[in-house]
Structure formats: C-alpha cells, structure tokens
CSV table of C-alpha atoms in Angstrom, one decimal:
chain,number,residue,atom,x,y,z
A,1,UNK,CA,0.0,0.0,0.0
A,2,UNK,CA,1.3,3.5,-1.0
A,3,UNK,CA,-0.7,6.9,-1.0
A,4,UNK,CA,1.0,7.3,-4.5
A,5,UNK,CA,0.3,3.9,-5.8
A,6,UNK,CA,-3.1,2.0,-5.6
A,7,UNK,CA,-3.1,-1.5,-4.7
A,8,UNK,CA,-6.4,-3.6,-5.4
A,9,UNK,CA,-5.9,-5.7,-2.0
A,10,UNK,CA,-5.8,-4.9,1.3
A,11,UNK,CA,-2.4,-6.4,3.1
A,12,UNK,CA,-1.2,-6.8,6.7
A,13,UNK,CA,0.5,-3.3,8.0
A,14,UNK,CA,-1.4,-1.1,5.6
A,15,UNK,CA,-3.6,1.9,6.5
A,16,UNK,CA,-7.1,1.8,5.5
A,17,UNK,CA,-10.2,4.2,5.7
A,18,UNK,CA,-12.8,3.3,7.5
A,19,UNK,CA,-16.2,5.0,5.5
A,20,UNK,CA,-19.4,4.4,8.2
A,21,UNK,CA,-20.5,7.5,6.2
A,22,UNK,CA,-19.5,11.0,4.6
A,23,UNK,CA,-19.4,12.1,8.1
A,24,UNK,CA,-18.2,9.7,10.0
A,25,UNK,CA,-14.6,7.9,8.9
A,26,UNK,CA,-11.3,7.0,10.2
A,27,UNK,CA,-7.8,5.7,9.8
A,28,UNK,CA,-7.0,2.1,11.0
A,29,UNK,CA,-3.5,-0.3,10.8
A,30,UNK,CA,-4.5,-3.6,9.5
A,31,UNK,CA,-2.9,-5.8,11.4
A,32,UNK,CA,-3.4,-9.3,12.1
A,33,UNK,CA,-5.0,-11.0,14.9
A,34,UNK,CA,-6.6,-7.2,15.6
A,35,UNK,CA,-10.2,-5.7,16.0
A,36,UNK,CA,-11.4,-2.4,15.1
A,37,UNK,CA,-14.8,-1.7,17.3
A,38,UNK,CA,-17.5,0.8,15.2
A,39,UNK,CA,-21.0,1.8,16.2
A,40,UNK,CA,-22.0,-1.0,13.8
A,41,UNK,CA,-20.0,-4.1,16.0
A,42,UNK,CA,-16.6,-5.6,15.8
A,43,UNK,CA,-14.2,-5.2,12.3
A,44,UNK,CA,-11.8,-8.3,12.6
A,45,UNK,CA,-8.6,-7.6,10.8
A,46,UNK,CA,-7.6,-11.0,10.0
A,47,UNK,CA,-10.8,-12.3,8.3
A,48,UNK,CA,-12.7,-9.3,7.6
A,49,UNK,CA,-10.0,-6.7,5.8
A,50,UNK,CA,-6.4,-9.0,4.9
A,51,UNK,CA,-7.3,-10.4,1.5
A,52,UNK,CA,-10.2,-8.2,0.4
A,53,UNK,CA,-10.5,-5.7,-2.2
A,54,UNK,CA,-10.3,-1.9,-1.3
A,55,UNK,CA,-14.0,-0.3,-1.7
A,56,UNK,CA,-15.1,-3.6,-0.2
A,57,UNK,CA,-18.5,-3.7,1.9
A,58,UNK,CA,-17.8,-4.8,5.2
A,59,UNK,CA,-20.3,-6.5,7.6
A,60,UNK,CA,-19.9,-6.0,11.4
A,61,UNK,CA,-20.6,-8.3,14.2
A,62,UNK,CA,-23.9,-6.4,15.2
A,63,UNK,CA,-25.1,-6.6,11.3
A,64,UNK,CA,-24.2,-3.1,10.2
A,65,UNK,CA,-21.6,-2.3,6.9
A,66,UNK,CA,-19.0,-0.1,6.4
A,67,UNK,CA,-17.1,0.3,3.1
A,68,UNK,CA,-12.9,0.3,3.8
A,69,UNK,CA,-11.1,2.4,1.2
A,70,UNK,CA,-7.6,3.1,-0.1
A,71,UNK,CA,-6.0,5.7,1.5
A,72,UNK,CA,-5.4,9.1,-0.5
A,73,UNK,CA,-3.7,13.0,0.8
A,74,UNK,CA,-7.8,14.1,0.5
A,75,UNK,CA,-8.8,11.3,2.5
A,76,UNK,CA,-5.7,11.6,5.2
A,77,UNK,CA,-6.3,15.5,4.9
A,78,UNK,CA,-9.8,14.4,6.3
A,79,UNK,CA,-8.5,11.8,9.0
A,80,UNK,CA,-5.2,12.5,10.4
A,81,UNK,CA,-4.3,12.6,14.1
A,82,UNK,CA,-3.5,16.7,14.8
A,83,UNK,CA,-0.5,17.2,16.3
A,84,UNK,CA,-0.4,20.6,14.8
A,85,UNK,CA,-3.4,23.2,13.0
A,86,UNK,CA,-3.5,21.9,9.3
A,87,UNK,CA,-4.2,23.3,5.7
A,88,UNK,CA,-7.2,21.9,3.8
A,89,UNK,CA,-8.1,20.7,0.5
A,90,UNK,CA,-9.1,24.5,-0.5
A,91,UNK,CA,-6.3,25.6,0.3
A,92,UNK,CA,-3.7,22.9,-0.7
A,93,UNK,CA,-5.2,22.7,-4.0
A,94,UNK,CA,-4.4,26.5,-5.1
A,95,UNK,CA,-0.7,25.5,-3.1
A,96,UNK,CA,-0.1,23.2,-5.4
A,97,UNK,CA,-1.7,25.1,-8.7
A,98,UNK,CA,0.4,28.8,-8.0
A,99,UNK,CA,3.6,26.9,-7.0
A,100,UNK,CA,3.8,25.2,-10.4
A,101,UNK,CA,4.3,22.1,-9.2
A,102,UNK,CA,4.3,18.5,-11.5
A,103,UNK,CA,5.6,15.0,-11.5
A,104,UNK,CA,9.4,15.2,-11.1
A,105,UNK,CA,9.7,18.8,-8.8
A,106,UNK,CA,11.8,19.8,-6.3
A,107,UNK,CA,10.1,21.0,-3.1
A,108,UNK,CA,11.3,22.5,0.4
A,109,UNK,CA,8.6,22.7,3.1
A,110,UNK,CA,8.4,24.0,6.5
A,111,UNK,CA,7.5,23.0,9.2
A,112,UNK,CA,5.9,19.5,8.4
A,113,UNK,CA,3.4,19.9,11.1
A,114,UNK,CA,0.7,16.4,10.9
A,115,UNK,CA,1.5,16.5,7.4
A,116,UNK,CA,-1.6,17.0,5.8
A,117,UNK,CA,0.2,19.4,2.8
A,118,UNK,CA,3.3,16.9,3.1
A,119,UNK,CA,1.1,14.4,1.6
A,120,UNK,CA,-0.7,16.0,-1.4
A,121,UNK,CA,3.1,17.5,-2.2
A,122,UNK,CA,4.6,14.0,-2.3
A,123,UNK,CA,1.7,12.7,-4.1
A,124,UNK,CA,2.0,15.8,-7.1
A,125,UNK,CA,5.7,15.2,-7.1
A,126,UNK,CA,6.1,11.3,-7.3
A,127,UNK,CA,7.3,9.3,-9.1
A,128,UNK,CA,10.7,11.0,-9.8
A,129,UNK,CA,10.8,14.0,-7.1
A,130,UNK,CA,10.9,14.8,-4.0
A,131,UNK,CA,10.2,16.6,-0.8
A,132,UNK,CA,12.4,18.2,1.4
A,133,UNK,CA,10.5,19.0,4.7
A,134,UNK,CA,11.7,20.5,8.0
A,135,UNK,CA,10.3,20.5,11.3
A,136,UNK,CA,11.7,22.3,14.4
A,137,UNK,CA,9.8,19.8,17.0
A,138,UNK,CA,11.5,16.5,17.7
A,139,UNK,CA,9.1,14.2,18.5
A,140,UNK,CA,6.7,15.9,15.6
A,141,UNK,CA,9.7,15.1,13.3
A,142,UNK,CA,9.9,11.8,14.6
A,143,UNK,CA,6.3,10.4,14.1
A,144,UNK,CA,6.0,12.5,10.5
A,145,UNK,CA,9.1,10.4,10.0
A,146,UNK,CA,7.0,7.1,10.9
A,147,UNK,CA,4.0,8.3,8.8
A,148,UNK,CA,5.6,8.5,5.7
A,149,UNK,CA,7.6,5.1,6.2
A,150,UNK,CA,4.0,3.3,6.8
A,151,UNK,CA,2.5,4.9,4.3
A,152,UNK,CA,5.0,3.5,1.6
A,153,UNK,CA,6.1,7.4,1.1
A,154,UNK,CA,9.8,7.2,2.7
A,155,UNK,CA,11.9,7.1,-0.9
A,156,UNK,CA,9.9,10.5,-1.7
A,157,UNK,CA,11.0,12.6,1.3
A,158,UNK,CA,13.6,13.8,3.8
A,159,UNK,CA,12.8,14.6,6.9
A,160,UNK,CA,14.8,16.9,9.3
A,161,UNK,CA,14.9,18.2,12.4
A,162,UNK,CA,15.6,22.1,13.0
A,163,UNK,CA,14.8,25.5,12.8
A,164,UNK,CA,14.6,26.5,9.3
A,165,UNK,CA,15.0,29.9,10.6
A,166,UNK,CA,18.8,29.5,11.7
A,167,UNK,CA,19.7,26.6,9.4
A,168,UNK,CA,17.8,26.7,6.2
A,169,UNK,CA,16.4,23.4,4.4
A,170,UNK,CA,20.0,21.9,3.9
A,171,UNK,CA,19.5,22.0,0.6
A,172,UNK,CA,20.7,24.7,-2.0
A,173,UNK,CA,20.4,25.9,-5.1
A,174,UNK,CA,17.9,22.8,-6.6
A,175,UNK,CA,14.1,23.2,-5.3
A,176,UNK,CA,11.6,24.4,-7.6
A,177,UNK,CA,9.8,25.4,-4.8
A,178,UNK,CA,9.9,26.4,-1.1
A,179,UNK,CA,6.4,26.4,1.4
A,180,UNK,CA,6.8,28.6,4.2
A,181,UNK,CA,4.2,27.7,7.3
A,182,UNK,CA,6.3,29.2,10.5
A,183,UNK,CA,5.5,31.8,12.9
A,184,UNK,CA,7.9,34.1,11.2
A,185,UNK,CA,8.5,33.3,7.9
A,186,UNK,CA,10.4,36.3,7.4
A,187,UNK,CA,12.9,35.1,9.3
A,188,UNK,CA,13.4,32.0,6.6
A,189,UNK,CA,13.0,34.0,3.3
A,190,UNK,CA,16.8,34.1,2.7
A,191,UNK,CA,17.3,30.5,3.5
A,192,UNK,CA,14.5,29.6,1.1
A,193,UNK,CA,15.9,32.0,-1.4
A,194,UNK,CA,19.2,30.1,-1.2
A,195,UNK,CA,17.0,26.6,-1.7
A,196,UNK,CA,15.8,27.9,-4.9
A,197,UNK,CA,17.2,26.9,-8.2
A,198,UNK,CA,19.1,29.6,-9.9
A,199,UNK,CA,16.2,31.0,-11.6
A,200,UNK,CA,12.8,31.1,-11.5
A,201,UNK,CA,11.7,29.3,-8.5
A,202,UNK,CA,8.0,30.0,-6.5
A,203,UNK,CA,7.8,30.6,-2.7
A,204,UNK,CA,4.3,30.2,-0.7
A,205,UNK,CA,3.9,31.8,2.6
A,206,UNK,CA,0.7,30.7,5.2
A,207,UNK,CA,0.0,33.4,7.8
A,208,UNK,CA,-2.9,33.1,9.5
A,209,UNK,CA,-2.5,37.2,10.6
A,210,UNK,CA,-2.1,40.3,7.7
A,211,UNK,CA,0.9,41.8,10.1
A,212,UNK,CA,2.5,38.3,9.2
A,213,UNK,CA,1.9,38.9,5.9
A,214,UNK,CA,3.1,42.5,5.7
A,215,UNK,CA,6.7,41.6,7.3
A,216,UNK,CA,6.7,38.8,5.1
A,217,UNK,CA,6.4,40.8,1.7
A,218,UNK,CA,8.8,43.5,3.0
A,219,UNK,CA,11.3,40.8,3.4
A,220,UNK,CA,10.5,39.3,-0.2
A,221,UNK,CA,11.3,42.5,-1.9
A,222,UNK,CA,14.5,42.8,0.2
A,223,UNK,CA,15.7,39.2,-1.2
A,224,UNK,CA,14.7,40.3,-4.7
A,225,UNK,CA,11.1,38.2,-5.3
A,226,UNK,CA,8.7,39.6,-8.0
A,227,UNK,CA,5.3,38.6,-8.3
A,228,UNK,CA,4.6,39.0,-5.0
A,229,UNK,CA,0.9,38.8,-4.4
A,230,UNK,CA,-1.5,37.7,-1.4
A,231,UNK,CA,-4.9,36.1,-2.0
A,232,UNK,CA,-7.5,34.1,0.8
A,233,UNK,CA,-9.3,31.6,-0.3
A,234,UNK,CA,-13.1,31.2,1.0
A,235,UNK,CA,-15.1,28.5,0.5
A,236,UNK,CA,-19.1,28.5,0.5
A,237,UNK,CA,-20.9,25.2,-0.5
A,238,UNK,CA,-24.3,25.1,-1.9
A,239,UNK,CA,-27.3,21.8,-1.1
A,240,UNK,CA,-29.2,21.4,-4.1
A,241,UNK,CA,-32.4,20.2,-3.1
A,242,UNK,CA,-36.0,20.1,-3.9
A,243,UNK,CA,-37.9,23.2,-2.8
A,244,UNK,CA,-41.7,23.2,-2.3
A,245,UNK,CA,-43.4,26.8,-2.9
A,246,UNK,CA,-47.4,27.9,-2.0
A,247,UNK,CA,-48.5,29.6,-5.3
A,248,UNK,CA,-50.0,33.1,-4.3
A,249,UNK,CA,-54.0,33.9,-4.3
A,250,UNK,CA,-53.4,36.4,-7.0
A,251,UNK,CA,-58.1,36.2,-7.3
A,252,UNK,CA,-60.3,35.0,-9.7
A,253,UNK,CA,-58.9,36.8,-12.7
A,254,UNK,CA,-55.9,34.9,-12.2
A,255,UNK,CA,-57.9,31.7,-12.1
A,256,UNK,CA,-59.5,32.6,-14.9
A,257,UNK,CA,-56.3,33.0,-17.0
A,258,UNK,CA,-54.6,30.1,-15.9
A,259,UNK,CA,-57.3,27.4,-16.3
A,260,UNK,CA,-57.8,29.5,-20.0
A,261,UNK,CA,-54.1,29.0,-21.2
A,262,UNK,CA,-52.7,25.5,-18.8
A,263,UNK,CA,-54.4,21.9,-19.6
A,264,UNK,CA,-53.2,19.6,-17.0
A,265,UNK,CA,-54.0,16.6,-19.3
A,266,UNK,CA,-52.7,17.3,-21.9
A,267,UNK,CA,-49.1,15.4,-22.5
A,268,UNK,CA,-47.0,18.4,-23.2
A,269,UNK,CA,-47.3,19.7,-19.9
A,270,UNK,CA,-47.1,16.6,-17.9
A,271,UNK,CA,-44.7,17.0,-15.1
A,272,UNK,CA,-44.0,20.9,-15.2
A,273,UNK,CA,-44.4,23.0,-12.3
A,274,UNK,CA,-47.5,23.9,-13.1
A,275,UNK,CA,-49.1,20.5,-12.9
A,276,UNK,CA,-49.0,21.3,-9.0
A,277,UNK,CA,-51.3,24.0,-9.6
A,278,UNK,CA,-54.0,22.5,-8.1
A,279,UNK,CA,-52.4,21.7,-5.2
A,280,UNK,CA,-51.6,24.8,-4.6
A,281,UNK,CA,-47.8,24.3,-4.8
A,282,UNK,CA,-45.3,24.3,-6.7
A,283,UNK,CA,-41.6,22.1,-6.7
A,284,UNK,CA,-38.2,23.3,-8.0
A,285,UNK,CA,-34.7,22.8,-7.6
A,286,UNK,CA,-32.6,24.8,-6.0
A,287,UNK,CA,-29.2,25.5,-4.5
A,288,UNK,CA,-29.2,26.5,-0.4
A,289,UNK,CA,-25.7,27.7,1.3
A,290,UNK,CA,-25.4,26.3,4.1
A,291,UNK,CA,-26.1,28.1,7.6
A,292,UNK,CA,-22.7,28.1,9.0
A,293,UNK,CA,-19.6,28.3,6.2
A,294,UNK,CA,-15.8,28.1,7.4
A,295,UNK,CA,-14.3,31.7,7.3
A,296,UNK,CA,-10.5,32.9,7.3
A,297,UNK,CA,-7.9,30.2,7.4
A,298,UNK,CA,-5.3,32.3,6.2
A,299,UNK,CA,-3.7,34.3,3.8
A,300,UNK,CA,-1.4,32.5,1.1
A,301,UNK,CA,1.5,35.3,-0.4
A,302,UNK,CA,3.4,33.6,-3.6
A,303,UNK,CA,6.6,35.4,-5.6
A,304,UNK,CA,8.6,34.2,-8.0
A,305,UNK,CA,12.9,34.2,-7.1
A,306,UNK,CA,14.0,36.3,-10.2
C-alpha cells in the first residue's frame, strides 16, 4: 500500500479508511490477529480486511456495513491525528496550482506539522521527485518520520529536524519550490531564497494574521522576489435540493387566465411545475448555502525568485 500507488488488495500493515459514512470515517493499521470496534460491531482484521479488495463492503458483528477504502492526501487531509493546526483541501489545491508544481519537482517545506500538505506534495511530485521537509519539533519530526515510512512514502522525502529559521532546508540551489508555514517566515526568506534553483523558482507563505503577511512581503522585496501577491481563499458550498413553494391567491382573474391558457392533461405539460397547480404548490430545484460556512484560514503570499 502507497498513497501514490493503488493497490487492489488490502495487506497486513497497511492503513485503510474506514467510510461508516460522509461524516463519519477513520484511519485504521491492518494488522493481524486485531479488532477495530464501530457503532456497527466488531471489524476483525484477519478475516474481515487481509485479502479483500479496497471499496469492499464490510459487515460488522452487530449486522451493520462499512465500506474500507484506499487511503489518498484528500482522505488523510480528512482523517489524520493533529499534532499541529492543518491546511485543507481548499487551500492545498491552489498550493499546489500557483507553486507550479508536476511529477518530477523539487520542493522545500516548513514546518511538516501532521503533514496534511506533506502528503498531497509528495503525491504531485512522485514518481521522480521529491520533498524536502523541516520541522523544528523533535518528536513531531519523529512520528512524521513514521508516517511516511508506513504509508510506503519514505523514498519520496527527507525529513529533518531544526529550525529552518537558523539553518535553512539543507539543501541549495535545486528546489523548484519552497512552502513557508512558520510563525515568522520572514525570518526563513533568505534561507529559502538560497534553496531555490538559480532562476525562477516560487515561494508560498501561510500566515494566518495580515501583520505576518506585511513583514513577510517587505522581506520578499529585500531578497529580490517579483510577483509577489496575497490572496485568501473562502469557501461556500451550496445543497441542491427540492424546494416546495405555495402559489399566491393572486383572485379569480388569475384563475380565470390560468385554467384558460394550462391543460393539465394534456401530455405536453405533464410533469412541469404547473401540474402542482391544483395543489396549490409548486416544486423546483434549487441550490441552499449552508447556515454556517468556514471563514479565514489564512492568507497564502506567492513570488517568484528572479
């Protein structure tokens, strides 16, 4: 099993995804000899997951199913023990998009954090390139370390321990591009600028505050970055459902005119809205934001090393 490879069959030692529903997931290790307990009864590794197919349907031991699914960065993004605030799929989708990044890169990241971006970057970059990621907290190091050795990941990246800040990436002069998600990023600029190939190489900066940002872009123009721009990205999803509407009393006229020009039996105007009518409704579809959206993450600033 590898988050950059698909394997049909589910082996002792890989991590799966749980599905109970789109709400309701998590990671497991298969392992033999264990059980996985769900609000649907007991998940036996040996018989019920070693051997079968990934998307399989699953019965538990009170009669309830789950589906168990190949892992992938969207589903990890979704799943992941936090040992550290993570970036989503919004915003690691433009990440990858302004930073230019294909099959084959070269890219410097810090810090690694749960490694929720580590994982789409490996992904974008595999088979042939790689990730160079640095974290300044030991034991985070350590256990991102283990991740991407389980996860069949470990030929993709280097993993180090230390502040970027004082030491750099330990790399120089070959990345394609450098991700910046420290406190003071400002602080790392020149370090990244020195990861950077010779020409032409993108930055990303996350700040989660605009006087972040503002130091950050002061320092950019001091190293010689062009480009430099900030966006925020906002997401707002839409339900489309089925919406059921009381037509208006607009009086007898109205009656009148709509009994003259609608015939309800007539073929052509089965199944319109208007063959509610006498009802006294009518049914459309229609697209409803939800009540609560998520607001400001934070800000993303890219340039280009000139």
């Amino acid at each position: 099993m590898s988050f950059v490879e698909y394997g049909d069959t589910i082996k002792d030692g890989d991590t799966a995804i749980v599905f109970l529903g789109h709400e309701s997931m998590f990671p497991v290790k298969v392992q033999h000899g264990t059980v996985t307990q769900t609000k649907y009864g007991v998940i036996r590794h040996s018989t019920d997951l070693i051997g079968k197919k990934y998307g399989s349907k699953v019965t538990c031991s009170k009669g309830g199913w789950v589906f168990i699914l190949h892992p992938t960065p969207e589903l990890w993004t979704m799943n992941l023990p936090h040992r550290t605030q993570i970036l989503y799929s919004t915003d690691i989708s433009i990440i990858t998009m302004m930073l230019e990044l294909k099959p084959g890169s070269i890219v410097c990241e810090s810090g690694t954090g749960s490694g929720s971006l580590s994982h789409a970057l490996i992904r974008t970059v595999a088979p042939t390139g790689h990730l160079y990621t640095v974290e300044f907290h030991q034991q985070r190091a350590e256990k991102a370390r283990e991740e991407f050795r389980e996860h069949g990941v470990e030929h993709l990246v280097t993993v180090t321990n230390q502040d970027v800040c004082k030491n750099g990436f330990g790399v120089s002069n070959i990345a394609d591009a450098v991700f910046l998600d420290i406190p003071s990023p400002w602080e790392a600029i020149g370090h990244a600028k020195a990861a950077l190939k010779a020409e032409g190489g993108r930055i990303c900066s996350f700040s989660p505050c605009i006087e972040q940002v503002q130091r950050t872009c002061l320092a950019m123009e001091e190293y010689g970055f062009t480009e430099i721009n900030t966006l925020e990205i906002l997401l707002r999803v839409y339900n489309v459902r089925t919406i059921s509407l009381q037509i208006p009393d607009l009086g007898k006229a109205a009656e009148d005119n709509s009994s003259a020009g609608f015939d309800s039996s007539s073929p052509s105007n089965q199944g319109s809205p208007c063959a509610n009518l006498q009802q006294g409704t009518v049914q459309f579809k229609s697209g409803v934001p939800l009540r609560e959206m998520v607001g400001h993450t934070g800000y993303l600033t890219f340039a280009t090393k000139s």
